[in-house]
Steps between C-alpha positions, in 0.01 A plus 500: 500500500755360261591848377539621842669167606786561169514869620674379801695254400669745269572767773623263699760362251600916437582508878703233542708610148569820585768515787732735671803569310771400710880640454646679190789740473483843627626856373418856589619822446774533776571417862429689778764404815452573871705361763696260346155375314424464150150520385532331174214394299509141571327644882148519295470152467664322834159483670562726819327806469724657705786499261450737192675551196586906512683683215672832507287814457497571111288584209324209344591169756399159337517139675430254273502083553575225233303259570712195292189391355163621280273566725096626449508755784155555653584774776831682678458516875738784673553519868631839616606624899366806592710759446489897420793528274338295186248496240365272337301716291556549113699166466386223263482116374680375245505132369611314199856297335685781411805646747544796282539814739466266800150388409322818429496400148264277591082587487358705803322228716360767738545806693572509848216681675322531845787340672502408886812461668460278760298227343504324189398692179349232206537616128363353159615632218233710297454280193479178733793223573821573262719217386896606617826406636575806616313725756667907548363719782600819386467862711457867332685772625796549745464269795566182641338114434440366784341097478472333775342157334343416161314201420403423147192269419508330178523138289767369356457452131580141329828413394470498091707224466875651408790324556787727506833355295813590610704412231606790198433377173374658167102529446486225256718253780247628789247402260633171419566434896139607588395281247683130618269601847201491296487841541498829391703846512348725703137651363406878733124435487399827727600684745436269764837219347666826436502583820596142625751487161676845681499369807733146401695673260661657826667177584661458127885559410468670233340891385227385312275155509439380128094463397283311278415784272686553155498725215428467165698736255293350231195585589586745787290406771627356848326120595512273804644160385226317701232669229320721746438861441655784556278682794734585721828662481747673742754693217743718569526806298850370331340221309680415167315295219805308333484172310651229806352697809332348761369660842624491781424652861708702726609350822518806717293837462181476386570122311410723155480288161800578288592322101836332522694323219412154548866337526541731817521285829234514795308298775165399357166402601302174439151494578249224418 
């Protein structure tokens, strides 16, 4: 009774976590235009289904939506109109934090199949809910994509706890200023505060965001001030191991993990 009584209690509690995603910015491929109209991308999420966002007939159309958060997607819901001059077929899922070649960088959620136009198609991706800020809808071959709504399921993941500096000072002064907060520069535990870590950096003035982690010329290894571990990493392939580097992440692309001399100048995180 008690096992069947905690059963519920925890189902319950998943339902009213995960939510509809509502807003996010929109892209697609290009623009179809009819009558003075413009069927931008932006049409896929208004809530009429009568409106659709419609690109131009080419080879390989994508619409893809950030959704200015990390998200754990559970399901993509498409609403098409039916029409005769589109296919759904052969087009795919793609979710993850990367906007390298408008998303498709990202891992294959699912491919679109056994569509319906005319009533609501529900897809999971095949490995079960992926963890994302970005969701592409990508088409094969030459045609249009035509979306007339999308609604994404999914819960919003904790904020880590960064606090985004904008101020540019040196590594050792961001340490120093982290520090008088009783706190400390930024530590990337997975890809989860990576993801969150990417998305904040957007907001700094300055290319990169300075991190917690330091190298050792010494002893050549890199090491999170904080004393945790090095599990997780996000390098770029342009990494230099220099006495007086320190990492710091990208603020636009895919927020890689570069060395920089420490008396360089950046925004910084502080995280408890």
């Amino acid at each position: 009774m008690w096992s069947l009584l905690l059963l519920l209690m925890s189902l319950i509690a998943v339902l009213k976590t995960e939510e509809l995603i509502q807003g996010g910015k929109t892209h697609q491929t290009s623009e179809y235009e009819d009558g003075g109209v413009t069927y931008g991308s932006n049409r896929a999420i208004d809530g009429n289904l009568e409106t659709c966002a419609h690109s131009l007939k080419q080879s390989n159309s994508w619409w893809n939506i950030d959704l200015l958060g990390l998200y754990e997607i559970s399901e993509i819901i498409i609403y098409d109109v039916d029409q005769p001059n589109f296919d759904m077929s052969d087009s795919f899922i793609y979710i993850g934090n990367s906007t390298e070649t408008n998303g498709l960088a990202n891992s294959r959620c699912t491919k679109i199949t056994n569509f319906n136009k005319g009533k609501k198609n529900t897809f999971k991706c095949d490995e079960g809910s992926m963890l994302g800020r970005y969701v592409t809808i990508y088409s094969k071959g030459n045609r249009v994509l035509i979306l007339c709504e999308v609604w994404i399921n999914g819960t919003r993941k904790a904020d880590p706890g960064l606090m985004l500096i904008k101020e540019n000072k040196t590594w050792v002064d961001a340490l120093s200023y982290c520090r008088t907060l009783n706190m400390h520069l930024a530590y990337i535990s997975d890809i989860e505060v990576q993801a969150k870590a990417a998305f904040e950096s957007t907001q700094s003035n300055s290319p990169f965001v300075w991190l917690g982690l330091r190298y050792t010329c010494t002893l050549d290894f890199w090491f999170w001030i904080n004393g945790h571990s090095l599990d997780y990493t996000n390098w770029s392939t342009h990494t230099e191991k220099e006495c007086d580097m320190s990492a710091a992440m990208e603020t636009t692309g895919d927020h890689l993990w570069y060395s920089k001399p420490d008396n360089e100048t950046f925004n910084f995180f502080c995280t408890e």
